[in-house]
Amino acid sequence: MLRMSTLFLRTLREDPADAEVPSHKLLVRGGYVRRIAPGIWSWLPLGYLVYRNIERVVREEMDNAGFQEVHFPALLPREPYEKTHRWEDYGDNLFRLQDRKKADYLLGPTHEEMFTLMVKGEYSSYKDLPLCIYHIQIKYRDEARPRAGILRAREFVMKDSYSFDVTDEGLEKSYQRHREAYISTFDRLGLKYEIVSAMAGAMGGSKSEEFLAPCETGEDTYVKCPACGMAANVEAIVTQKLPELDAHDVPAAHVENTPDTPTIASLVEISNSRSELRRADRDWQASDTLKNVVVMQVAVDGTRTPLVIGLPGDREVDLKRVEAALHPIELEAFEEEDFKKYPALVKGYIGPQVLGEKSVSGIRYVVDPRVVRGSRWITGANKPGHHVYDLVAGRDFDWDAVMEAAEVRQGDACSNCGEELSIARGIEIGHIFQLGRKYAEALDLKVLDENGELVTVTMGSYGIGVSRAVATIAEQSHDEKGLIWPREVAPADIHIIAAGKDDLPFDTAEKFAQELEVQGVRVLFDDRRGVSIGVKFNDSELLGIPTIAVVGKGLNDGVIEMRDRKSGEQQLVPVDAFVSTVVDLCR
RNA sequence: CGGGGCGUAGCGUAGUGGCUAGCGCGCCUGCUUUGGGAGCAGGAGACCGCGAGUUCGAGUCUCGCCGCCCCGACCA
């Protein structure tokens, strides 16, 4: 039994000054967590109870699915990560350290290497597969900017599973088993979530889906189609394919003097205001202009090459999407100095006529899928103060590739069914990947197949943010008064308040609390004497135990007040029926 | 790494170069109070982020450093 009189807890009346998001404010105010360093948190008794409940649910669901739990250290040697290049690829995000002999170690950001090597050490036959193993361990990532309390921390707990199969079909099955296990896990945790298709990103591999908890404070943006149900992270979304256009009646391209048109808006305005530039059938719009954005690509070996991205002028480039498409190449801003090195690129007036790997400049040119063959554009003439009109894609210029580079907008057409997409934000609470053979290859994990041939194993990797789930539930489940825990993860089933100054309510509440404990109900008992009722009520609402019982003046009428924290509904329960009512409620 | 903001008691904060650094919450003692963050009285608690400098005098001004928060970059 948790007794408020002795519980290691101090609730705060005011929000901490450095907190921004609800989960951060409420978990700190409620005395669930305290900050130790940026992105590094301590759990106080109530917080640790919630954390352990979530961990328990995750573990039970993994075990139910038939996965086996192992446990790796958080402190790991460098070598395996060297072999998969992640010692370098992770960059500054990796916590590195040395032992007394100056040997390199790291604090594991995730454990693909270790799992792969463990299986390699034990298994060597296809008969041993498939295999799914997992562990729950503290992970370390030296995030450039931890934020939002424990939502994005540098030390956090993750459940990560790995599947090992001989065939692609086997991998698909293991993947689906995890998908189902995740659905039941998050359902039990009371989380609302969407399953969206995602990019594999730095993990490598092919198919990948994210479990996103819809939430304004989430860092991931995803789209959803209300009609067909398609859902995808913006990084993974595919633009609706547009048909090629017939451009036989478009006049030949012509260069025009368009001074003082550094922006798309000014270009559109001048194009509509000058009669010789005007379009016959309608006004020019920003989407008629072809904006060419130049960025610097940085390859893994540090080589820098420019990349020009062509897209309609009313769209912005979404660098996240470009990087997702280009991975592992990274992007940097194209600086003033870079323009000097590439005279073909005229700042503000870049046009595709001089671009492309096969062109004189040799600069790679990619276009947004909206730039279809036959489409007609106004774009830069590669000469300061000049634009070219009626430049037709495929007739007057070409490109090296089509790339998903433009920002995704609310109302864009679904690539699947054409309906308007809606856009939302979410917190990544789980991610499932088909890794394929990347790690098995790098670490040489092979088994003999039924023909006695050595084959490389194919793997999947599946993560759940356990500590993040605490904050995510808090984000999704609170009101202006405080937290509202789903019973499965709550630090207690019932919060019993003894009210008044007489012994009777305290003695009665004490008796109830003990009887309930015997019945297996988890009780938080506010047995503090001399604390005013208002404080107790406010604390109970802040702490967010799903059921609150007040043992006080109702005793005169032989009743206990029971309140549902979430709905606020109150019912008066006869004293004699109290214990059985609570037991029924919590069962 | 770029932009912005902020560092004063456990928490939230006030503080024109000038008395002993103020207030609220919380904490301690006593009395009162007891159904929505109680009242009165008394108390403890501060290296004013660190270091230089300017000045008769610095929480306050200057410079440097450190740290934190937010936005961006970055990020399974």
XYZ file of C-alpha atoms (C1' of nucleotides) in Angstrom:
663
model
C 0.000 0.000 0.000
C 1.182 3.460 -0.827
C 0.602 5.913 1.989
C 0.739 9.590 1.205
C 2.004 10.244 4.727
C 5.232 8.405 4.011
C 5.406 8.248 0.227
C 8.525 9.853 -1.220
C 6.621 12.473 -3.112
C 6.390 16.199 -3.387
C 3.855 17.637 -5.761
C 4.393 21.099 -7.139
C 1.725 23.717 -7.274
C 3.246 25.466 -10.257
C 4.560 24.276 -13.579
C 8.328 24.099 -13.785
C 9.583 27.084 -15.768
C 11.477 24.995 -18.302
C 8.586 22.737 -19.209
C 6.620 23.268 -22.359
C 4.634 20.159 -23.165
C 1.876 18.731 -20.953
C 3.596 15.442 -20.139
C 6.715 17.254 -18.983
C 4.784 19.686 -16.810
C 2.488 17.122 -15.271
C 5.045 14.386 -14.668
C 7.274 16.878 -12.879
C 4.445 18.550 -10.972
C 3.044 15.207 -9.942
C 6.388 14.090 -8.594
C 6.778 11.242 -11.076
C 10.139 12.257 -12.531
C 12.959 14.678 -11.906
C 15.561 15.932 -14.326
C 19.199 15.047 -13.683
C 20.844 16.473 -16.794
C 19.624 17.374 -20.278
C 17.679 14.400 -21.565
C 18.483 12.342 -18.479
C 15.777 11.633 -15.945
C 15.200 9.960 -12.605
C 12.059 8.093 -11.742
C 10.484 8.748 -8.363
C 8.317 6.069 -6.726
C 5.074 6.837 -8.564
C 6.829 7.335 -11.886
C 8.755 4.127 -11.502
C 5.532 2.243 -10.793
C 4.044 3.541 -14.033
C 7.232 2.777 -15.894
C 7.321 -0.783 -14.547
C 3.687 -1.343 -15.425
C 4.387 -0.414 -19.002
C 7.474 -2.571 -19.088
C 5.424 -5.449 -17.664
C 2.759 -5.106 -20.356
C 5.371 -4.961 -23.094
C 7.146 -8.021 -21.699
C 3.927 -9.988 -21.332
C 2.893 -9.267 -24.889
C 6.289 -10.207 -26.266
C 6.209 -13.437 -24.301
C 2.644 -14.091 -25.454
C 3.839 -13.763 -29.018
C 6.438 -16.428 -28.353
C 9.485 -14.182 -28.366
C 12.260 -14.943 -25.908
C 13.829 -12.420 -23.612
C 17.582 -12.023 -23.334
C 19.598 -9.209 -21.895
C 22.573 -7.389 -23.332
C 24.746 -4.834 -21.622
C 24.356 -1.160 -22.359
C 28.144 -0.807 -22.393
C 29.467 -2.319 -25.594
C 32.790 -2.756 -27.366
C 33.566 -0.862 -30.529
C 34.405 -3.711 -32.897
C 30.949 -4.964 -33.894
C 29.787 -1.434 -34.571
C 32.924 -0.866 -36.589
C 32.043 -3.790 -38.827
C 28.616 -2.393 -39.646
C 30.051 1.131 -40.047
C 27.729 2.426 -37.397
C 30.660 3.508 -35.207
C 31.079 6.231 -37.837
C 27.546 6.454 -39.233
C 26.032 7.324 -35.894
C 28.349 10.298 -35.685
C 28.030 12.546 -32.689
C 24.888 10.778 -31.585
C 26.923 7.909 -30.227
C 28.086 8.083 -26.632
C 31.687 6.875 -26.860
C 34.061 6.201 -24.017
C 37.335 4.506 -23.292
C 38.428 2.089 -20.634
C 41.693 2.407 -18.672
C 43.580 0.733 -21.503
C 42.241 3.328 -23.918
C 40.100 0.752 -25.657
C 36.985 2.234 -27.303
C 33.537 1.471 -25.982
C 30.105 2.857 -26.608
C 26.809 3.072 -24.819
C 24.453 1.184 -27.080
C 22.019 3.271 -29.125
C 20.391 0.033 -30.313
C 21.593 -3.534 -30.412
C 21.376 -5.070 -33.892
C 25.048 -5.999 -33.872
C 24.969 -7.750 -30.532
C 21.903 -9.801 -31.360
C 23.313 -10.772 -34.718
C 26.559 -11.902 -33.162
C 24.791 -13.794 -30.413
C 22.773 -15.791 -32.929
C 25.879 -16.350 -35.017
C 27.604 -17.776 -31.971
C 24.877 -20.283 -31.219
C 23.118 -21.231 -34.434
C 24.296 -22.512 -37.777
C 21.364 -24.366 -39.309
C 18.167 -23.358 -41.047
C 16.438 -25.818 -38.716
C 17.061 -23.420 -35.841
C 15.138 -20.651 -37.555
C 12.930 -18.687 -37.416
C 13.936 -17.067 -34.159
C 12.672 -13.950 -32.415
C 14.499 -12.627 -29.382
C 14.217 -9.355 -27.535
C 15.532 -7.411 -24.639
C 14.542 -4.363 -22.644
C 17.500 -2.139 -22.024
C 18.571 1.415 -21.441
C 19.715 3.031 -24.668
C 21.924 6.028 -25.119
C 21.885 8.577 -27.873
C 23.645 11.860 -27.550
C 20.832 13.807 -29.168
C 21.833 17.242 -30.361
C 18.772 18.599 -28.680
C 16.863 16.562 -26.165
C 13.469 18.089 -25.625
C 9.964 17.827 -24.287
C 10.918 16.205 -21.002
C 11.173 12.458 -21.326
C 9.625 12.357 -24.787
C 13.005 12.823 -26.394
C 15.721 11.862 -23.960
C 19.371 10.920 -24.261
C 18.963 7.997 -21.926
C 15.797 6.022 -22.452
C 14.471 2.513 -22.231
C 13.634 0.592 -25.332
C 12.332 -2.856 -25.945
C 14.029 -4.091 -29.080
C 13.343 -7.382 -30.804
C 15.121 -9.041 -33.673
C 13.895 -11.734 -35.976
C 16.071 -14.172 -37.892
C 14.824 -16.020 -40.940
C 16.218 -17.875 -43.895
C 13.733 -16.617 -46.470
C 12.036 -13.368 -47.347
C 8.677 -15.050 -46.753
C 9.856 -16.050 -43.295
C 10.883 -12.479 -42.580
C 7.465 -11.268 -43.678
C 5.862 -13.690 -41.224
C 8.098 -12.630 -38.356
C 7.341 -9.035 -39.224
C 3.605 -9.672 -39.130
C 3.911 -11.461 -35.783
C 5.573 -8.386 -34.369
C 3.025 -6.116 -35.926
C 0.258 -8.028 -34.200
C 2.125 -8.135 -30.898
C 2.580 -4.379 -31.082
C -1.086 -3.833 -31.742
C -2.064 -5.803 -28.655
C 0.640 -4.102 -26.596
C -0.404 -0.571 -27.442
C -4.069 -1.456 -27.105
C -3.449 -2.712 -23.579
C -1.493 0.414 -22.746
C -4.501 2.476 -23.702
C -2.584 4.367 -26.364
C -4.242 5.777 -29.427
C -2.030 5.230 -32.437
C -1.805 4.998 -36.195
C 0.283 2.524 -38.112
C 1.976 4.423 -40.906
C 4.401 3.342 -43.546
C 7.831 4.767 -43.004
C 11.297 4.972 -44.425
C 13.906 2.566 -43.179
C 16.349 5.444 -42.834
C 19.626 4.847 -41.085
C 18.598 1.345 -40.096
C 18.911 0.170 -43.642
C 16.557 -2.412 -45.046
C 13.304 -2.181 -46.861
C 9.822 -2.376 -45.435
C 9.128 -0.381 -42.340
C 6.136 0.879 -40.426
C 5.867 3.255 -37.524
C 3.377 3.268 -34.697
C 2.608 6.929 -34.157
C 0.567 8.243 -31.264
C -1.383 11.205 -32.686
C -0.419 14.175 -30.615
C 0.284 17.830 -31.281
C 3.577 17.645 -29.475
C 4.743 14.760 -31.656
C 7.834 15.217 -33.774
C 6.774 13.094 -36.703
C 4.430 14.371 -39.362
C 2.261 11.873 -41.159
C -0.605 11.913 -43.561
C -3.717 9.877 -43.572
C -6.307 9.306 -46.241
C -9.828 9.457 -44.823
C -11.147 7.521 -47.799
C -8.884 4.517 -48.260
C -7.056 4.493 -44.934
C -3.611 4.893 -46.416
C -1.279 6.366 -43.782
C 2.359 7.281 -44.144
C 5.081 9.311 -42.557
C 5.707 12.383 -44.710
C 9.163 11.029 -45.390
C 7.645 7.973 -46.993
C 4.643 9.435 -48.755
C 4.413 9.043 -52.521
C 2.967 11.854 -54.590
C -0.001 11.019 -56.760
C 1.153 10.146 -60.251
C 0.052 12.759 -62.760
C -0.473 12.055 -66.458
C 1.847 13.509 -69.063
C 0.530 16.636 -70.761
C 0.134 17.429 -74.383
C 2.310 20.453 -75.116
C 2.091 20.664 -78.900
C 0.399 24.071 -78.809
C 2.724 25.604 -76.226
C 4.807 28.304 -77.868
C 8.546 27.947 -78.093
C 10.457 28.863 -74.958
C 11.462 32.514 -74.821
C 13.736 34.395 -72.429
C 12.369 37.614 -70.959
C 13.928 40.434 -69.021
C 12.326 40.294 -65.568
C 14.263 42.636 -63.306
C 13.657 42.709 -59.562
C 12.042 39.329 -59.330
C 13.963 37.644 -56.554
C 10.899 35.890 -55.198
C 8.256 33.676 -56.718
C 5.565 36.170 -55.696
C 7.291 39.049 -57.478
C 7.818 36.913 -60.559
C 4.152 35.943 -60.707
C 3.099 39.530 -60.244
C 5.260 40.890 -63.030
C 4.232 38.027 -65.311
C 0.580 38.943 -64.930
C 1.028 42.697 -65.073
C 3.053 42.963 -68.272
C 0.970 42.317 -71.347
C 3.707 40.592 -73.351
C 4.213 38.100 -70.540
C 0.586 37.426 -69.783
C -0.892 34.051 -70.362
C -3.842 33.902 -72.741
C -6.193 31.525 -70.996
C -5.703 32.541 -67.334
C -3.423 34.323 -64.877
C -0.064 32.856 -64.033
C 0.158 31.321 -60.598
C 2.988 30.402 -58.297
C 2.433 26.788 -59.254
C 3.278 27.666 -62.881
C 6.794 28.605 -61.900
C 9.544 26.057 -61.612
C 11.620 26.757 -58.548
C 15.114 25.298 -58.594
C 16.574 24.858 -55.157
C 20.228 24.001 -54.797
C 21.592 22.048 -51.866
C 24.959 20.502 -51.127
C 25.093 16.756 -50.840
C 27.638 15.308 -48.476
C 28.506 11.700 -49.135
C 29.564 9.343 -46.360
C 33.206 9.860 -47.352
C 32.750 13.627 -47.078
C 32.612 14.378 -50.798
C 30.474 17.439 -51.479
C 28.478 17.742 -54.682
C 25.645 20.103 -55.564
C 22.132 18.900 -56.234
C 19.417 21.008 -57.791
C 15.819 20.180 -57.021
C 13.105 21.467 -59.347
C 9.602 21.844 -57.993
C 6.530 24.045 -58.456
C 7.072 27.528 -57.079
C 4.230 27.285 -54.598
C 5.939 24.395 -52.806
C 8.818 24.319 -50.380
C 11.491 21.666 -50.384
C 11.172 19.313 -47.418
C 14.774 18.495 -46.618
C 13.760 15.616 -44.410
C 12.076 13.976 -47.348
C 15.049 14.639 -49.591
C 17.427 13.171 -47.049
C 15.178 10.190 -46.609
C 15.283 9.677 -50.370
C 19.037 10.206 -50.563
C 20.129 8.276 -47.493
C 22.928 7.857 -46.458
C 23.913 11.090 -48.179
C 23.411 14.123 -45.970
C 22.525 17.644 -46.977
C 24.040 20.980 -46.168
C 23.067 24.477 -47.101
C 24.511 25.784 -50.362
C 26.599 28.765 -49.329
C 27.585 31.947 -51.078
C 31.072 30.517 -51.568
C 29.662 27.431 -53.218
C 27.974 29.597 -55.842
C 31.395 30.954 -56.720
C 32.660 27.436 -57.327
C 29.746 26.612 -59.589
C 29.291 29.556 -61.968
C 26.602 27.657 -63.891
C 24.332 28.268 -60.917
C 23.070 31.855 -60.996
C 21.603 32.571 -57.614
C 17.918 33.385 -57.865
C 17.759 32.595 -61.578
C 18.694 28.931 -61.790
C 17.083 27.174 -64.727
C 17.163 23.528 -65.775
C 18.526 24.177 -69.264
C 22.106 23.961 -68.004
C 21.513 21.229 -65.451
C 21.774 17.463 -65.450
C 24.579 14.992 -65.144
C 24.895 14.813 -68.920
C 24.889 18.567 -69.347
C 27.949 20.828 -69.528
C 27.675 21.657 -65.852
C 27.313 18.016 -64.867
C 25.212 19.094 -61.895
C 22.662 16.526 -60.887
C 19.099 17.707 -61.419
C 16.067 16.058 -59.919
C 12.447 17.100 -60.110
C 9.320 16.780 -58.065
C 6.777 14.296 -59.506
C 4.539 17.253 -60.371
C 7.006 18.191 -63.087
C 5.590 15.784 -65.666
C 6.483 15.565 -69.312
C 4.663 18.228 -71.266
C 4.166 20.561 -68.297
C 4.779 24.235 -69.028
C 6.868 26.462 -66.781
C 8.305 29.847 -66.049
C 11.753 29.426 -64.613
C 15.185 31.009 -64.274
C 17.137 31.744 -67.435
C 20.540 31.285 -65.754
C 21.138 34.977 -66.165
C 20.530 37.609 -63.486
C 17.180 39.363 -63.922
C 15.938 37.008 -66.621
C 13.390 34.229 -66.717
C 12.404 31.849 -69.441
C 8.731 31.340 -70.332
C 6.924 28.381 -71.872
C 9.698 26.003 -71.013
C 8.228 22.564 -71.503
C 9.397 19.615 -69.443
C 10.751 16.889 -71.689
C 10.791 19.193 -74.717
C 13.089 21.959 -73.513
C 14.795 20.353 -70.568
C 15.360 16.997 -68.964
C 16.255 15.670 -65.544
C 18.282 12.904 -63.969
C 15.582 11.568 -61.695
C 12.217 12.223 -60.125
C 12.397 12.749 -56.403
C 9.899 13.136 -53.572
C 11.264 16.454 -52.454
C 8.354 18.812 -51.887
C 6.612 19.424 -48.613
C 3.420 17.476 -48.147
C 0.330 19.547 -47.558
C -3.063 19.110 -46.068
C -5.390 18.435 -48.966
C -2.813 16.872 -51.293
C -4.228 14.009 -53.299
C -3.821 10.479 -51.986
C -1.552 8.469 -54.283
C -3.735 5.478 -53.669
C -7.240 6.811 -54.277
C -6.972 10.514 -55.088
C -8.941 11.745 -52.078
C -7.644 14.688 -50.068
C -5.088 13.735 -47.449
C -5.198 15.035 -43.931
C -2.002 15.782 -42.109
C -1.222 15.268 -38.424
C 1.600 14.929 -35.960
C 2.475 11.972 -33.845
C 4.937 10.563 -31.360
C 6.843 7.525 -32.553
C 6.087 4.847 -29.977
C 7.070 1.846 -32.028
C 8.855 1.045 -35.240
C 9.052 -2.223 -37.084
C 11.595 -2.898 -39.831
C 12.441 -5.541 -42.280
C 16.176 -5.096 -42.101
C 17.010 -7.697 -44.656
C 20.538 -9.013 -44.794
C 22.536 -5.860 -44.088
C 23.645 -6.795 -40.596
C 23.866 -10.500 -41.225
C 26.114 -9.772 -44.173
C 28.313 -7.308 -42.317
C 28.741 -9.689 -39.413
C 28.697 -12.846 -41.515
C 25.678 -14.551 -40.014
C 25.036 -17.557 -42.224
C 23.322 -20.882 -41.788
C 23.250 -24.049 -43.823
C 20.031 -24.502 -45.765
C 18.355 -27.808 -46.623
C 20.706 -28.218 -49.551
C 23.750 -27.815 -47.393
C 24.466 -24.399 -48.870
C 25.536 -21.480 -46.710
C 22.915 -18.741 -46.863
C 22.852 -15.334 -45.262
C 20.127 -14.868 -42.683
C 17.552 -12.134 -43.138
C 16.590 -10.048 -40.170
C 13.925 -7.761 -38.779
C 14.249 -5.203 -36.039
C 11.386 -4.000 -33.893
C 11.411 -1.320 -31.226
C 9.093 0.037 -28.580
C 10.010 3.112 -26.582
C 9.148 1.988 -23.076
C 10.092 5.123 -21.178
C 8.730 7.274 -23.966
C 5.412 5.468 -23.605
C 5.093 6.881 -20.074
C 5.246 10.409 -21.463
C 3.111 9.560 -24.468
C 0.301 8.235 -22.306
C 0.590 11.401 -20.215
C 0.369 13.474 -23.405
C -2.714 11.658 -24.588
C -4.421 11.289 -21.266
C -4.672 14.360 -19.091
C -6.912 17.343 -18.463
C -6.393 20.799 -16.992
C -6.271 19.337 -13.493
C -3.691 16.676 -14.050
C -2.887 13.213 -15.287
C -5.410 10.474 -16.021
C -3.764 7.056 -16.106
C -5.374 4.084 -17.786
C -5.805 1.475 -15.065
C -3.313 -0.925 -16.630
C -0.429 1.494 -16.167
C -1.626 3.562 -13.198
C 0.548 3.535 -10.089
C -2.524 2.381 -8.135
C -6.092 1.279 -8.813
C -7.691 3.527 -6.264
C -6.790 6.708 -4.459
C -8.512 6.700 -1.073
C -8.810 10.042 0.645
C -9.506 10.174 4.350
C -11.257 13.489 4.915
C -11.956 15.373 8.089
C -10.290 15.739 11.443
C -11.934 12.920 13.329
C -10.516 9.452 13.718
C -13.548 7.760 12.199
C -12.849 8.477 8.513
C -9.175 7.658 8.949
C -9.871 4.413 10.773
C -12.537 3.440 8.282
C -10.361 4.267 5.309
C -7.478 2.359 6.838
C -9.684 -0.709 7.230
C -10.888 -0.454 3.622
C -7.390 0.037 2.310
C -6.194 -3.094 4.030
C -9.143 -5.176 2.877
C -8.631 -4.017 -0.678
C -4.957 -4.852 -0.555
C -5.843 -8.352 0.523
C -8.136 -8.568 -2.503
C -5.282 -7.591 -4.770
C -6.357 -4.009 -5.356
C -3.487 -1.532 -5.496
C -4.224 1.285 -3.094
C -2.844 4.776 -2.731
C -4.102 5.956 0.652
C -4.051 9.644 1.493
C -3.711 9.194 5.240
C -2.184 12.597 5.883
C -3.509 14.239 9.029
C -3.866 17.965 9.174
C -3.766 18.393 5.423
C -6.737 20.325 4.167
C -9.228 18.570 1.975
C -8.586 20.912 -0.921
C -4.958 19.879 -1.040
C -5.933 16.228 -1.030
C -8.476 16.674 -3.794
C -6.049 18.597 -5.929
C -3.283 16.080 -5.410
C -5.615 13.241 -6.308
C -6.536 14.961 -9.554
C -2.944 15.800 -10.378
C -1.707 12.270 -9.700
C -4.370 10.757 -11.903
C -5.209 7.426 -10.262
C -8.253 6.209 -12.227
C -10.595 5.909 -9.245
C -10.785 8.242 -6.288
C -12.702 7.381 -3.113
C -13.469 9.897 -0.392
C -14.058 8.554 3.074
C -15.460 11.509 4.965
C -18.698 13.159 5.754
C -20.580 10.611 3.685
C -20.021 8.189 6.561
C -22.823 9.959 8.381
C -25.158 8.633 5.714
C -23.334 5.332 5.493
C -21.789 6.038 2.091
C -18.398 6.444 0.457
C -17.987 8.759 -2.508
C -16.366 7.182 -5.527
C -15.238 9.321 -8.430
C -14.038 8.342 -11.827
C -10.998 10.489 -12.523
C -11.561 10.503 -16.256
C -15.294 11.195 -16.526
C -15.597 13.039 -13.236
C -18.701 11.016 -12.464
C -19.407 10.450 -8.822
C -21.380 7.707 -7.184
C -22.249 7.142 -3.566
C -21.573 3.590 -2.472
C -22.946 2.147 0.749
C -20.160 1.418 3.205
C -20.961 -2.292 3.205
C -20.717 -2.526 -0.556
C -17.582 -0.432 -0.961
C -14.913 -3.127 -0.996
C -16.787 -5.404 -3.365
C -17.621 -2.490 -5.655
C -13.988 -1.497 -5.900
C -12.822 -5.063 -6.389
C -15.308 -5.510 -9.235
C -14.186 -2.272 -10.802
C -10.526 -3.191 -10.744
C -10.847 -6.750 -11.879
C 26.030 24.095 -35.311
C 22.724 28.865 -36.415
C 18.745 32.162 -34.231
C 16.077 33.753 -29.775
C 15.395 33.762 -24.487
C 16.894 32.815 -19.504
C 20.377 31.746 -15.089
C 18.438 35.128 -7.731
C 16.405 29.535 -1.570
C 13.589 22.921 -3.073
C 9.777 25.318 -6.803
C 7.734 29.950 -9.056
C 9.576 34.822 -9.114
C 10.755 40.648 -7.761
C 14.800 43.577 -7.552
C 16.697 52.624 -11.195
C 24.760 51.067 -9.525
C 23.453 52.536 -2.949
C 20.560 50.204 3.853
C 20.657 43.585 6.273
C 18.551 40.657 -1.549
C 12.157 41.029 -1.335
C 7.627 38.114 -2.223
C 4.459 33.579 -3.040
C 4.467 28.229 -2.664
C 6.850 24.451 -0.078
C 9.610 23.292 4.724
C 10.085 23.697 10.626
C 7.572 25.219 15.725
C 3.083 26.648 18.318
C -2.101 27.706 18.479
C -6.546 27.707 15.657
C -8.980 25.437 11.342
C -10.828 20.827 8.566
C -15.433 18.969 2.000
C -11.699 22.301 -2.899
C -4.416 24.412 -2.719
C -6.854 27.396 5.409
C -5.675 31.543 9.484
C -2.413 33.864 13.022
C 2.413 34.122 15.234
C 7.413 32.725 15.102
C 11.485 30.386 12.290
C 15.179 27.754 8.930
C 16.708 28.082 4.054
C 20.670 32.219 -1.269
C 28.668 31.396 -3.173
C 22.360 36.246 -6.913
C 25.733 30.231 -12.675
C 31.468 30.858 -12.854
C 35.723 34.151 -13.727
C 37.779 38.641 -14.778
C 37.003 43.936 -15.299
C 34.792 49.063 -14.466
C 33.469 51.574 -9.769
C 34.107 54.406 -3.345
C 30.303 50.593 -4.001
C 28.023 45.272 -8.711
C 22.365 40.724 -8.256
C 22.292 45.292 -11.308
C 27.298 47.784 -16.002
C 31.388 45.419 -19.516
C 34.031 41.133 -21.386
C 34.851 35.965 -21.371
C 33.249 31.210 -20.036
C 29.601 27.605 -18.376
C 24.670 25.906 -18.078
C 19.469 25.649 -19.262
C 14.900 26.372 -22.320
C 12.605 27.336 -27.119
C 12.882 27.426 -32.758
C 15.747 25.512 -36.714
C 19.590 22.096 -38.353
C 20.202 17.070 -36.716
C 17.739 12.521 -35.093
C 15.865 3.837 -35.534
